[in-house]
Amino acid sequence: MNINNYFRLIIPSHSRNEAFARAAVAAFAAQLDPTVEEINDIKAAVSEAVTNCIVHAYPDKIGDIEIVGRIIEHDTFYIRIKDKGLGIADIKQAMLPLFSTCEEGERAGLGFAVMESFMDKLRVTSRPVKAGAAPSGTSVIMTKRVTSRYE
Amino acid sequence: MEIINSGDSLTVMLSGEIDHHALLSLRGTIDAQIEQHTPRLLALDFGGVSFMDSSGIGLILGRRRVAEGYGGKVMIKNASGYVLKLIKLAGLTPMLMKQEVNNLL
């Protein structure tokens, strides 16, 4: 894996940071010369992952969200969004379209569906919180090959 | 956001970026208007929306639930490009107003 460029960003899980996170990621990804549609796909996928951290990982407190972006092999965008929150007990169920554990928040249950269909690859790993166990949290890794506008 | 009340129908002109953060304040404002005017038709106009994620879908489903509680119907207006892509993913194409249905063909 040839990493050509990268960034690392840590933000607290305030909902007002959703717009900042996707704008920062989009600004970094812009060096791949993506089309408007590709950049919107990346922005939406980041927005979904960051919103999941805010709503599900840290429902009752503010915690850190770590975002790492990489340019790989000159044409592939890699992003990892990680929290140290509650974790997901059943990842398969969480990834089902329309499934949501959030009852009052009016979530459509489409977060993972958006990440899955707008990016090329999606990998989710999670460790649910347990008393006396290792630190919990969820990590979402996504990649997307970007076809340069000038190709 | 601008809300236009024309008797039977209520049109909500959405603008800017719709995400989870924006939804927190948007839904209260729209729901108050629905409760006040109890429209037969609630049109959600996405013409001025520059970005949205699945929170926009949550906005549509939530307002549909509220409007239907008052016997009203919800339609999606001026959804194009990116917004349309999300609406298709969510299976909400039956809620599109005619013109948008034509854009799909």
Coordinates of N, CA and C in Angstrom, one line a residue:
Chain A
M1 N 0.8 -1.2 0.0 CA 0.0 0.0 0.0 C 0.9 1.2 0.0
N2 N 0.8 2.0 -1.0 CA 1.6 3.2 -1.2 C 0.7 4.5 -0.7
I3 N 1.1 5.0 0.4 CA 0.3 6.2 0.9 C 1.0 7.4 0.5
N4 N 0.3 8.2 -0.3 CA 0.9 9.4 -0.9 C 0.7 10.7 0.0
N5 N -0.4 10.7 0.7 CA -0.6 11.9 1.6 C -1.6 11.5 2.6
Y6 N -1.7 12.2 3.7 CA -2.6 11.8 4.8 C -2.9 13.0 5.7
F7 N -3.9 12.9 6.5 CA -4.2 13.9 7.6 C -4.8 13.1 8.8
R8 N -4.8 13.7 9.9 CA -5.4 13.2 11.1 C -6.1 14.3 11.8
L9 N -7.4 14.1 12.2 CA -8.2 15.2 12.7 C -9.0 14.7 13.9
I10 N -8.9 15.4 15.0 CA -9.7 15.0 16.2 C -10.7 16.1 16.6
I11 N -12.0 15.7 16.7 CA -13.0 16.7 17.0 C -13.9 16.1 18.1
P12 N -14.4 17.0 19.0 CA -15.4 16.6 20.0 C -16.7 16.3 19.3
S13 N -17.6 15.4 19.9 CA -18.8 15.0 19.2 C -20.0 16.0 19.3
H14 N -19.7 17.3 19.0 CA -20.8 18.3 19.0 C -21.4 18.2 17.6
S15 N -22.8 18.2 17.5 CA -23.4 18.0 16.2 C -23.0 19.2 15.3
R16 N -22.7 20.3 15.8 CA -22.3 21.4 14.8 C -21.0 21.1 14.1
N17 N -20.2 20.1 14.6 CA -19.0 19.7 13.9 C -19.2 18.8 12.7
E18 N -20.5 18.3 12.5 CA -20.7 17.5 11.3 C -20.4 18.2 10.0
A19 N -20.8 19.5 9.9 CA -20.5 20.2 8.7 C -19.1 20.5 8.5
F20 N -18.4 20.7 9.6 CA -16.9 21.0 9.6 C -16.2 19.7 9.1
A21 N -16.6 18.6 9.7 CA -15.9 17.3 9.4 C -16.0 17.0 7.9
R22 N -17.2 17.1 7.3 CA -17.3 16.7 5.9 C -16.6 17.7 5.0
A23 N -16.7 19.0 5.4 CA -16.0 20.0 4.6 C -14.5 19.8 4.6
A24 N -13.9 19.5 5.8 CA -12.5 19.3 5.9 C -12.1 18.1 5.1
V25 N -12.9 17.0 5.2 CA -12.5 15.8 4.4 C -12.6 16.1 2.9
A26 N -13.7 16.8 2.5 CA -13.8 17.1 1.1 C -12.7 18.0 0.6
A27 N -12.2 18.9 1.4 CA -11.1 19.8 1.0 C -9.8 18.9 0.8
F28 N -9.6 17.9 1.6 CA -8.5 17.0 1.5 C -8.6 16.2 0.2
A29 N -9.8 15.6 0.0 CA -10.0 14.7 -1.1 C -10.0 15.4 -2.5
A30 N -10.1 16.8 -2.4 CA -10.1 17.6 -3.6 C -8.9 17.4 -4.5
Q31 N -7.7 17.0 -3.8 CA -6.5 16.9 -4.6 C -6.5 15.7 -5.6
L32 N -7.5 14.8 -5.4 CA -7.7 13.7 -6.4 C -8.5 14.2 -7.6
D33 N -8.9 15.4 -7.7 CA -9.7 15.9 -8.8 C -11.0 15.2 -9.0
P34 N -11.7 14.9 -7.9 CA -13.0 14.2 -8.0 C -14.1 15.0 -8.8
T35 N -15.0 14.3 -9.3 CA -16.2 15.0 -9.9 C -17.1 15.5 -8.7
V36 N -18.0 16.3 -9.1 CA -18.9 16.9 -8.1 C -19.7 15.8 -7.4
E37 N -20.1 14.8 -8.2 CA -20.8 13.6 -7.6 C -20.0 12.8 -6.7
E38 N -18.7 12.6 -7.0 CA -17.8 11.8 -6.2 C -17.6 12.5 -4.8
I39 N -17.4 13.9 -4.9 CA -17.1 14.6 -3.7 C -18.4 14.6 -2.8
N40 N -19.6 14.7 -3.4 CA -20.8 14.6 -2.6 C -21.0 13.2 -2.0
D41 N -20.6 12.2 -2.7 CA -20.7 10.8 -2.1 C -19.8 10.7 -0.9
I42 N -18.6 11.3 -1.0 CA -17.6 11.2 0.1 C -18.2 12.0 1.3
K43 N -18.7 13.2 1.0 CA -19.2 14.1 2.0 C -20.4 13.4 2.8
A44 N -21.3 12.8 2.0 CA -22.4 12.1 2.7 C -22.0 11.0 3.5
A45 N -21.0 10.2 3.0 CA -20.5 9.0 3.8 C -19.9 9.4 5.1
V46 N -19.1 10.5 5.0 CA -18.4 11.1 6.2 C -19.5 11.6 7.2
S47 N -20.4 12.3 6.7 CA -21.5 12.9 7.5 C -22.3 11.8 8.2
E48 N -22.5 10.7 7.6 CA -23.3 9.6 8.2 C -22.4 8.9 9.3
A49 N -21.1 8.7 9.0 CA -20.3 8.1 10.0 C -20.1 9.0 11.3
V50 N -19.9 10.3 11.0 CA -19.7 11.2 12.1 C -21.0 11.3 12.9
T51 N -22.1 11.4 12.2 CA -23.4 11.5 12.9 C -23.7 10.2 13.8
N52 N -23.3 9.0 13.3 CA -23.4 7.8 14.1 C -22.6 7.9 15.4
C53 N -21.4 8.5 15.3 CA -20.6 8.7 16.6 C -21.3 9.6 17.5
I54 N -21.9 10.7 17.0 CA -22.5 11.7 17.9 C -23.8 11.1 18.5
V55 N -24.6 10.4 17.7 CA -25.9 9.9 18.2 C -25.8 8.6 19.0
H56 N -25.0 7.7 18.4 CA -24.9 6.3 19.0 C -23.7 6.0 19.9
A57 N -22.6 6.5 19.5 CA -21.4 6.2 20.3 C -21.4 7.0 21.6
Y58 N -21.7 8.3 21.5 CA -21.7 9.2 22.7 C -23.1 9.8 22.9
P59 N -24.1 8.9 23.3 CA -25.5 9.5 23.4 C -25.6 10.5 24.6
D60 N -24.9 10.3 25.6 CA -25.1 11.1 26.8 C -23.9 12.0 27.2
K61 N -22.9 12.0 26.3 CA -21.7 12.8 26.7 C -21.0 13.2 25.4
I62 N -20.0 14.1 25.6 CA -19.2 14.5 24.4 C -17.9 13.7 24.5
G63 N -17.6 13.1 23.4 CA -16.3 12.3 23.3 C -15.6 12.7 22.0
D64 N -14.4 12.1 21.9 CA -13.5 12.4 20.7 C -13.9 11.6 19.5
I65 N -13.9 12.2 18.4 CA -14.0 11.4 17.1 C -12.7 11.7 16.3
E66 N -12.1 10.6 15.9 CA -10.8 10.7 15.2 C -11.0 10.4 13.7
I67 N -10.6 11.3 12.9 CA -10.8 11.1 11.4 C -9.4 11.0 10.8
V68 N -9.1 9.9 10.1 CA -7.8 9.8 9.4 C -8.2 9.7 7.9
G69 N -7.6 10.5 7.1 CA -7.8 10.4 5.6 C -6.5 10.1 4.9
R70 N -6.5 9.3 3.9 CA -5.3 9.0 3.1 C -5.5 9.0 1.6
I71 N -4.5 9.3 0.9 CA -4.5 9.1 -0.5 C -3.6 7.9 -0.8
I72 N -4.2 6.9 -1.4 CA -3.5 5.7 -1.7 C -3.3 5.4 -3.2
E73 N -2.1 5.1 -3.6 CA -1.9 4.7 -5.0 C -2.4 5.8 -6.0
H74 N -2.3 7.1 -5.6 CA -2.6 8.2 -6.4 C -4.1 8.4 -6.8
D75 N -4.9 7.4 -6.6 CA -6.3 7.5 -7.1 C -7.3 7.0 -6.1
T76 N -6.9 6.6 -5.0 CA -7.9 6.0 -4.0 C -7.9 6.8 -2.7
F77 N -9.1 7.1 -2.3 CA -9.3 7.9 -1.1 C -9.7 6.9 0.0
Y78 N -9.0 7.0 1.1 CA -9.2 6.1 2.3 C -9.6 7.0 3.4
I79 N -10.6 6.6 4.2 CA -11.0 7.4 5.4 C -11.4 6.4 6.5
R80 N -10.9 6.8 7.7 CA -11.2 6.0 8.9 C -11.8 6.9 9.9
I81 N -13.0 6.6 10.4 CA -13.7 7.4 11.4 C -13.9 6.5 12.7
K82 N -13.3 7.0 13.8 CA -13.2 6.1 15.0 C -13.6 6.9 16.2
D83 N -14.3 6.1 17.1 CA -14.7 6.7 18.4 C -14.4 5.8 19.5
K84 N -14.5 6.3 20.7 CA -14.3 5.4 21.9 C -15.5 5.3 22.7
G85 N -16.6 5.2 22.0 CA -18.0 5.2 22.6 C -18.5 3.9 23.0
L86 N -19.8 3.8 22.9 CA -20.5 2.6 23.4 C -20.3 1.3 22.6
G87 N -20.0 1.5 21.3 CA -19.8 0.3 20.5 C -21.1 -0.3 20.0
I88 N -21.0 -1.2 19.0 CA -22.2 -1.8 18.4 C -22.3 -3.2 18.8
A89 N -23.4 -3.7 19.4 CA -23.5 -5.1 19.9 C -23.6 -6.0 18.7
D90 N -24.5 -5.6 17.7 CA -24.7 -6.5 16.6 C -24.5 -5.7 15.3
I91 N -23.3 -5.8 14.7 CA -23.0 -5.0 13.5 C -23.9 -5.3 12.3
K92 N -24.1 -6.6 12.1 CA -25.0 -7.1 11.0 C -26.4 -6.4 11.1
Q93 N -26.9 -6.4 12.2 CA -28.3 -5.8 12.4 C -28.2 -4.3 12.2
A94 N -27.1 -3.6 12.7 CA -27.0 -2.2 12.6 C -26.9 -1.8 11.2
M95 N -26.3 -2.7 10.3 CA -26.1 -2.3 8.9 C -27.3 -2.6 8.0
L96 N -28.3 -3.2 8.6 CA -29.5 -3.4 7.8 C -30.2 -2.1 7.5
P97 N -30.6 -1.9 6.2 CA -31.3 -0.6 5.8 C -32.5 -0.5 6.7
L98 N -32.8 0.7 7.1 CA -34.0 1.1 7.9 C -34.0 0.6 9.3
F99 N -32.9 -0.1 9.7 CA -32.8 -0.5 11.1 C -32.2 0.7 11.9
S100 N -32.9 1.1 13.0 CA -32.3 2.2 13.9 C -32.7 1.9 15.3
T101 N -31.8 2.1 16.2 CA -32.1 2.0 17.6 C -32.6 3.3 18.2
C102 N -32.5 4.3 17.4 CA -32.9 5.7 17.8 C -34.4 5.9 17.7
E103 N -35.1 6.0 18.8 CA -36.5 6.1 18.7 C -37.0 7.6 18.6
E104 N -36.5 8.5 19.4 CA -37.0 9.8 19.4 C -36.3 10.7 18.4
G105 N -35.1 10.3 17.9 CA -34.3 11.1 17.1 C -34.6 11.2 15.6
E106 N -35.6 10.5 15.2 CA -36.0 10.5 13.8 C -34.9 10.2 12.8
R107 N -34.1 9.1 13.1 CA -33.1 8.7 12.2 C -33.8 7.8 11.2
A108 N -33.3 7.8 9.9 CA -34.0 7.0 8.9 C -33.5 5.6 8.9
G109 N -32.4 5.3 9.6 CA -31.8 4.0 9.6 C -31.0 3.7 8.3
L110 N -30.6 4.8 7.7 CA -29.9 4.6 6.3 C -28.5 4.9 6.3
G111 N -27.9 5.2 7.5 CA -26.5 5.7 7.6 C -25.6 4.7 6.9
F112 N -25.6 3.4 7.3 CA -24.7 2.5 6.7 C -25.0 2.2 5.2
A113 N -26.3 2.2 4.9 CA -26.7 2.0 3.5 C -26.1 3.1 2.6
V114 N -26.1 4.3 3.1 CA -25.5 5.4 2.3 C -24.0 5.2 2.2
M115 N -23.3 4.9 3.3 CA -21.9 4.6 3.3 C -21.5 3.5 2.3
E116 N -22.3 2.4 2.4 CA -22.1 1.2 1.5 C -22.3 1.5 0.1
S117 N -23.4 2.3 -0.3 CA -23.7 2.4 -1.7 C -22.9 3.6 -2.3
F118 N -22.4 4.6 -1.5 CA -21.7 5.7 -2.1 C -20.2 5.5 -2.1
M119 N -19.7 4.6 -1.3 CA -18.3 4.3 -1.3 C -18.0 2.9 -1.9
D120 N -16.8 2.6 -2.3 CA -16.5 1.3 -2.9 C -16.4 0.2 -1.8
K121 N -15.8 0.5 -0.7 CA -15.6 -0.5 0.3 C -15.9 0.1 1.7
L122 N -16.6 -0.7 2.5 CA -16.9 -0.3 3.9 C -16.6 -1.4 4.9
R123 N -15.8 -1.1 5.9 CA -15.5 -2.1 6.9 C -15.8 -1.5 8.3
V124 N -16.6 -2.2 9.1 CA -16.9 -1.7 10.4 C -16.5 -2.7 11.4
T125 N -15.7 -2.2 12.4 CA -15.3 -3.1 13.5 C -15.7 -2.4 14.8
S126 N -16.2 -3.1 15.8 CA -16.7 -2.5 17.0 C -16.5 -3.4 18.2
R127 N -16.3 -2.8 19.4 CA -16.2 -3.5 20.6 C -17.2 -2.8 21.6
P128 N -18.3 -3.5 21.9 CA -19.3 -2.9 22.8 C -18.7 -2.7 24.2
V129 N -19.2 -1.7 24.9 CA -18.8 -1.4 26.2 C -19.1 -2.5 27.2
K130 N -18.1 -2.9 28.0 CA -18.3 -3.9 29.0 C -17.6 -3.5 30.3
A131 N -18.2 -3.7 31.4 CA -17.5 -3.4 32.7 C -16.2 -4.2 32.8
G132 N -15.1 -3.5 33.1 CA -13.8 -4.1 33.3 C -13.1 -4.6 32.1
A133 N -13.7 -4.5 30.9 CA -13.1 -5.0 29.7 C -12.2 -3.9 29.0
A134 N -11.6 -4.3 27.9 CA -10.8 -3.3 27.2 C -11.6 -2.2 26.7
P135 N -11.0 -1.0 26.3 CA -11.7 0.1 25.9 C -12.6 -0.2 24.7
S136 N -13.8 0.4 24.6 CA -14.7 0.1 23.6 C -14.6 1.1 22.4
G137 N -15.5 1.0 21.5 CA -15.6 1.9 20.4 C -15.8 1.3 19.1
T138 N -16.0 2.1 18.1 CA -16.3 1.7 16.7 C -15.3 2.3 15.7
S139 N -14.9 1.6 14.7 CA -14.1 2.1 13.7 C -14.7 1.8 12.3
V140 N -14.9 2.8 11.5 CA -15.5 2.7 10.2 C -14.4 3.1 9.2
I141 N -14.1 2.1 8.3 CA -13.1 2.4 7.3 C -13.7 2.3 5.9
M142 N -13.5 3.3 5.1 CA -14.2 3.3 3.8 C -13.1 3.7 2.7
T143 N -13.2 3.2 1.5 CA -12.3 3.6 0.5 C -13.2 3.9 -0.8
K144 N -12.7 4.7 -1.6 CA -13.3 5.0 -2.9 C -12.3 5.4 -3.9
R145 N -12.3 4.7 -5.0 CA -11.4 5.1 -6.1 C -12.0 6.3 -6.9
V146 N -11.2 7.3 -7.1 CA -11.7 8.5 -7.7 C -11.2 8.6 -9.1
T147 N -12.1 8.7 -10.0 CA -11.8 8.9 -11.4 C -11.5 10.3 -11.7
S148 N -10.3 10.7 -12.0 CA -9.9 12.1 -12.2 C -10.7 12.6 -13.3
R149 N -11.1 13.9 -13.1 CA -11.9 14.6 -14.2 C -11.1 14.7 -15.5
Y150 N -9.8 14.7 -15.3 CA -8.9 14.9 -16.5 C -8.5 13.6 -17.2
E151 N -9.0 12.5 -16.7 CA -8.6 11.2 -17.3 C -9.2 11.1 -18.7
Chain B
M1 N -34.7 28.9 5.4 CA -36.0 28.2 5.1 C -37.2 29.2 5.1
E2 N -38.0 29.0 4.1 CA -39.2 29.9 4.0 C -40.4 29.0 3.9
I3 N -41.5 29.4 4.6 CA -42.7 28.5 4.5 C -43.9 29.4 3.9
I4 N -44.5 28.8 2.9 CA -45.5 29.5 2.2 C -46.9 28.8 2.4
N5 N -47.8 29.5 3.0 CA -49.1 28.9 3.3 C -50.1 29.4 2.3
S6 N -50.7 28.5 1.5 CA -51.7 28.9 0.6 C -53.0 28.2 0.8
G7 N -53.6 28.3 1.9 CA -54.9 27.7 2.2 C -54.8 26.2 2.4
D8 N -55.0 25.4 1.3 CA -55.0 24.0 1.4 C -53.6 23.4 1.6
S9 N -52.6 24.1 1.0 CA -51.3 23.5 1.0 C -50.2 24.4 1.7
L10 N -49.2 23.7 2.2 CA -48.1 24.4 2.9 C -46.9 24.0 2.1
T11 N -46.1 25.0 1.7 CA -44.8 24.7 1.0 C -43.7 25.1 1.8
V12 N -42.8 24.2 2.1 CA -41.6 24.5 2.8 C -40.4 24.5 1.9
M13 N -39.8 25.7 1.7 CA -38.7 25.9 0.9 C -37.4 25.7 1.7
L14 N -36.8 24.5 1.5 CA -35.6 24.1 2.3 C -34.4 24.7 1.6
S15 N -33.4 25.0 2.4 CA -32.2 25.6 1.7 C -30.9 25.2 2.5
G16 N -29.8 25.3 1.9 CA -28.5 25.0 2.5 C -28.3 23.6 2.7
E17 N -27.6 23.2 3.8 CA -27.2 21.8 4.1 C -28.1 21.2 5.1
I18 N -28.6 20.0 4.8 CA -29.5 19.3 5.7 C -28.7 18.1 6.3
D19 N -28.4 18.2 7.5 CA -27.7 17.1 8.2 C -28.4 16.9 9.6
H20 N -27.9 16.1 10.4 CA -28.5 15.8 11.7 C -28.6 17.1 12.6
H21 N -27.5 17.9 12.5 CA -27.5 19.1 13.3 C -28.6 20.1 12.8
A22 N -28.7 20.3 11.5 CA -29.7 21.2 11.0 C -31.2 20.7 11.3
L23 N -31.3 19.4 11.2 CA -32.6 18.7 11.5 C -33.2 19.1 12.8
L24 N -32.3 19.2 13.8 CA -32.7 19.4 15.2 C -33.6 20.7 15.3
S25 N -33.2 21.7 14.5 CA -34.0 23.0 14.6 C -35.1 23.0 13.6
L26 N -34.8 22.4 12.4 CA -35.8 22.5 11.3 C -37.1 21.8 11.6
R27 N -37.1 20.6 12.2 CA -38.3 19.9 12.4 C -39.3 20.5 13.3
G28 N -38.8 21.2 14.4 CA -39.7 21.9 15.3 C -40.4 23.0 14.6
T29 N -39.7 23.8 13.8 CA -40.3 24.9 13.1 C -41.4 24.4 12.1
I30 N -41.1 23.3 11.3 CA -42.0 22.8 10.3 C -43.2 22.2 11.0
D31 N -43.0 21.4 12.1 CA -44.1 20.8 12.8 C -45.1 21.8 13.4
A32 N -44.5 22.9 13.9 CA -45.4 24.0 14.5 C -46.3 24.5 13.4
Q33 N -45.8 24.7 12.1 CA -46.6 25.2 11.0 C -47.7 24.1 10.6
I34 N -47.3 22.9 10.6 CA -48.2 21.8 10.3 C -49.4 21.8 11.3
E35 N -49.0 21.9 12.5 CA -50.1 21.9 13.6 C -51.0 23.1 13.5
Q36 N -50.4 24.2 13.1 CA -51.2 25.4 13.0 C -52.1 25.4 11.8
H37 N -51.6 25.0 10.7 CA -52.4 25.1 9.4 C -53.1 23.8 9.0
T38 N -52.7 22.7 9.6 CA -53.2 21.4 9.2 C -53.5 21.3 7.7
P39 N -52.4 21.4 6.9 CA -52.6 21.4 5.4 C -53.0 20.0 4.8
R40 N -53.7 20.1 3.7 CA -54.1 18.8 3.0 C -52.9 18.3 2.3
L41 N -52.1 19.3 1.8 CA -50.8 18.9 1.1 C -49.6 19.7 1.7
L42 N -48.6 19.0 2.1 CA -47.4 19.6 2.6 C -46.3 19.3 1.5
A43 N -45.8 20.4 0.9 CA -44.8 20.2 -0.2 C -43.4 20.6 0.4
L44 N -42.5 19.6 0.4 CA -41.2 19.9 0.8 C -40.3 20.2 -0.4
D45 N -39.9 21.4 -0.6 CA -39.2 21.9 -1.7 C -37.7 21.8 -1.5
F46 N -37.0 20.9 -2.2 CA -35.5 20.7 -2.0 C -34.7 21.6 -3.0
G47 N -35.3 22.4 -3.8 CA -34.6 23.2 -4.8 C -33.4 24.0 -4.3
G48 N -33.4 24.5 -3.1 CA -32.3 25.3 -2.6 C -31.3 24.5 -1.7
V49 N -31.5 23.2 -1.7 CA -30.6 22.3 -0.8 C -29.3 22.0 -1.5
S50 N -28.2 22.4 -0.9 CA -26.9 22.2 -1.5 C -26.2 20.9 -1.1
F51 N -26.6 20.4 0.1 CA -26.1 19.1 0.5 C -27.1 18.4 1.5
M52 N -27.3 17.1 1.4 CA -28.0 16.4 2.4 C -27.5 15.0 2.6
D53 N -27.7 14.5 3.8 CA -27.4 13.1 4.0 C -28.7 12.4 4.4
S54 N -28.6 11.2 5.1 CA -29.8 10.5 5.4 C -30.7 11.2 6.4
S55 N -30.2 12.3 7.0 CA -31.0 13.1 7.9 C -32.2 13.8 7.1
G56 N -31.9 14.0 5.8 CA -33.0 14.6 4.9 C -34.1 13.6 4.7
I57 N -33.8 12.3 4.7 CA -34.8 11.3 4.6 C -35.6 11.2 5.9
G58 N -34.9 11.3 7.0 CA -35.5 11.3 8.3 C -36.5 12.5 8.4
L59 N -36.1 13.6 7.8 CA -36.9 14.8 7.8 C -38.2 14.6 7.1
I60 N -38.1 13.9 5.9 CA -39.3 13.6 5.1 C -40.2 12.6 5.8
L61 N -39.6 11.6 6.4 CA -40.4 10.5 7.0 C -41.1 11.1 8.3
G62 N -40.4 11.9 9.0 CA -40.9 12.5 10.3 C -42.1 13.4 10.0
R63 N -41.9 14.3 8.9 CA -43.0 15.2 8.6 C -44.2 14.5 8.0
R64 N -43.9 13.4 7.3 CA -45.1 12.6 6.8 C -45.9 12.1 7.9
R65 N -45.2 11.6 9.0 CA -45.9 11.1 10.1 C -46.8 12.2 10.8
V66 N -46.2 13.4 10.9 CA -46.9 14.4 11.6 C -48.1 14.9 10.7
A67 N -47.8 15.1 9.4 CA -48.9 15.6 8.5 C -50.0 14.6 8.4
E68 N -49.7 13.3 8.3 CA -50.7 12.3 8.1 C -51.6 12.3 9.4
G69 N -51.0 12.6 10.5 CA -51.8 12.7 11.8 C -52.9 13.7 11.7
Y70 N -52.7 14.7 10.8 CA -53.8 15.7 10.6 C -54.5 15.5 9.3
G71 N -54.4 14.3 8.7 CA -55.1 14.0 7.5 C -54.5 14.6 6.3
G72 N -53.2 15.0 6.3 CA -52.6 15.6 5.2 C -51.6 14.6 4.5
K73 N -51.1 15.1 3.3 CA -50.3 14.3 2.5 C -49.0 15.0 2.2
V74 N -47.9 14.3 2.0 CA -46.6 15.0 1.8 C -46.0 14.6 0.5
M75 N -45.6 15.7 -0.3 CA -45.0 15.5 -1.6 C -43.6 16.1 -1.5
I76 N -42.7 15.6 -2.4 CA -41.3 16.1 -2.5 C -41.2 16.9 -3.8
K77 N -40.7 18.1 -3.7 CA -40.7 19.0 -4.8 C -39.2 19.4 -5.2
N78 N -39.0 19.5 -6.5 CA -37.6 20.0 -7.0 C -36.4 19.3 -6.4
A79 N -36.6 17.9 -6.3 CA -35.4 17.1 -5.9 C -34.6 16.8 -7.2
S80 N -33.4 17.2 -7.2 CA -32.6 16.8 -8.4 C -31.2 16.3 -8.0
G81 N -30.5 15.8 -9.0 CA -29.2 15.3 -8.8 C -29.0 14.5 -7.5
Y82 N -28.2 15.1 -6.6 CA -27.8 14.4 -5.4 C -28.9 14.1 -4.5
V83 N -29.8 15.0 -4.3 CA -31.0 14.8 -3.4 C -31.8 13.6 -3.9
L84 N -32.0 13.6 -5.2 CA -32.8 12.6 -5.9 C -32.1 11.2 -5.7
K85 N -30.8 11.1 -5.7 CA -30.1 9.9 -5.5 C -30.4 9.3 -4.2
L86 N -30.4 10.1 -3.1 CA -30.8 9.7 -1.8 C -32.2 9.2 -1.7
I87 N -33.1 10.0 -2.3 CA -34.5 9.7 -2.3 C -34.8 8.3 -2.9
K88 N -34.0 8.0 -4.0 CA -34.2 6.7 -4.7 C -33.7 5.6 -3.8
L89 N -32.5 5.9 -3.1 CA -31.9 4.9 -2.2 C -32.9 4.5 -1.1
A90 N -33.6 5.5 -0.6 CA -34.6 5.3 0.5 C -35.9 4.8 0.0
G91 N -36.1 4.6 -1.3 CA -37.3 4.1 -1.8 C -38.5 5.1 -1.7
L92 N -38.2 6.4 -1.7 CA -39.3 7.4 -1.5 C -39.8 8.0 -2.9
T93 N -39.4 7.4 -4.0 CA -39.8 7.9 -5.3 C -41.3 8.1 -5.4
P94 N -42.2 7.3 -4.8 CA -43.6 7.6 -4.9 C -44.1 8.9 -4.3
M95 N -43.2 9.5 -3.5 CA -43.6 10.8 -2.9 C -43.1 12.0 -3.8
L96 N -42.5 11.8 -4.9 CA -42.0 12.8 -5.8 C -43.2 13.4 -6.6
M97 N -43.2 14.7 -6.7 CA -44.2 15.4 -7.5 C -43.9 15.1 -9.0
K98 N -44.9 15.0 -9.8 CA -44.9 14.6 -11.2 C -43.6 15.0 -12.0
Q99 N -43.2 16.3 -11.9 CA -42.1 16.8 -12.7 C -40.8 16.0 -12.3
E100 N -40.7 15.6 -11.1 CA -39.5 14.9 -10.6 C -39.6 13.4 -11.1
V101 N -40.8 12.9 -11.2 CA -41.0 11.6 -11.7 C -40.5 11.5 -13.1
N102 N -40.8 12.6 -13.9 CA -40.4 12.6 -15.3 C -38.9 12.7 -15.4
N103 N -38.2 13.3 -14.5 CA -36.8 13.4 -14.5 C -36.1 12.0 -14.4
L104 N -36.8 11.1 -13.8 CA -36.3 9.8 -13.6 C -36.3 9.0 -14.9
L105 N -37.1 9.3 -15.8 CA -37.3 8.5 -17.0 C -36.1 8.7 -18.0

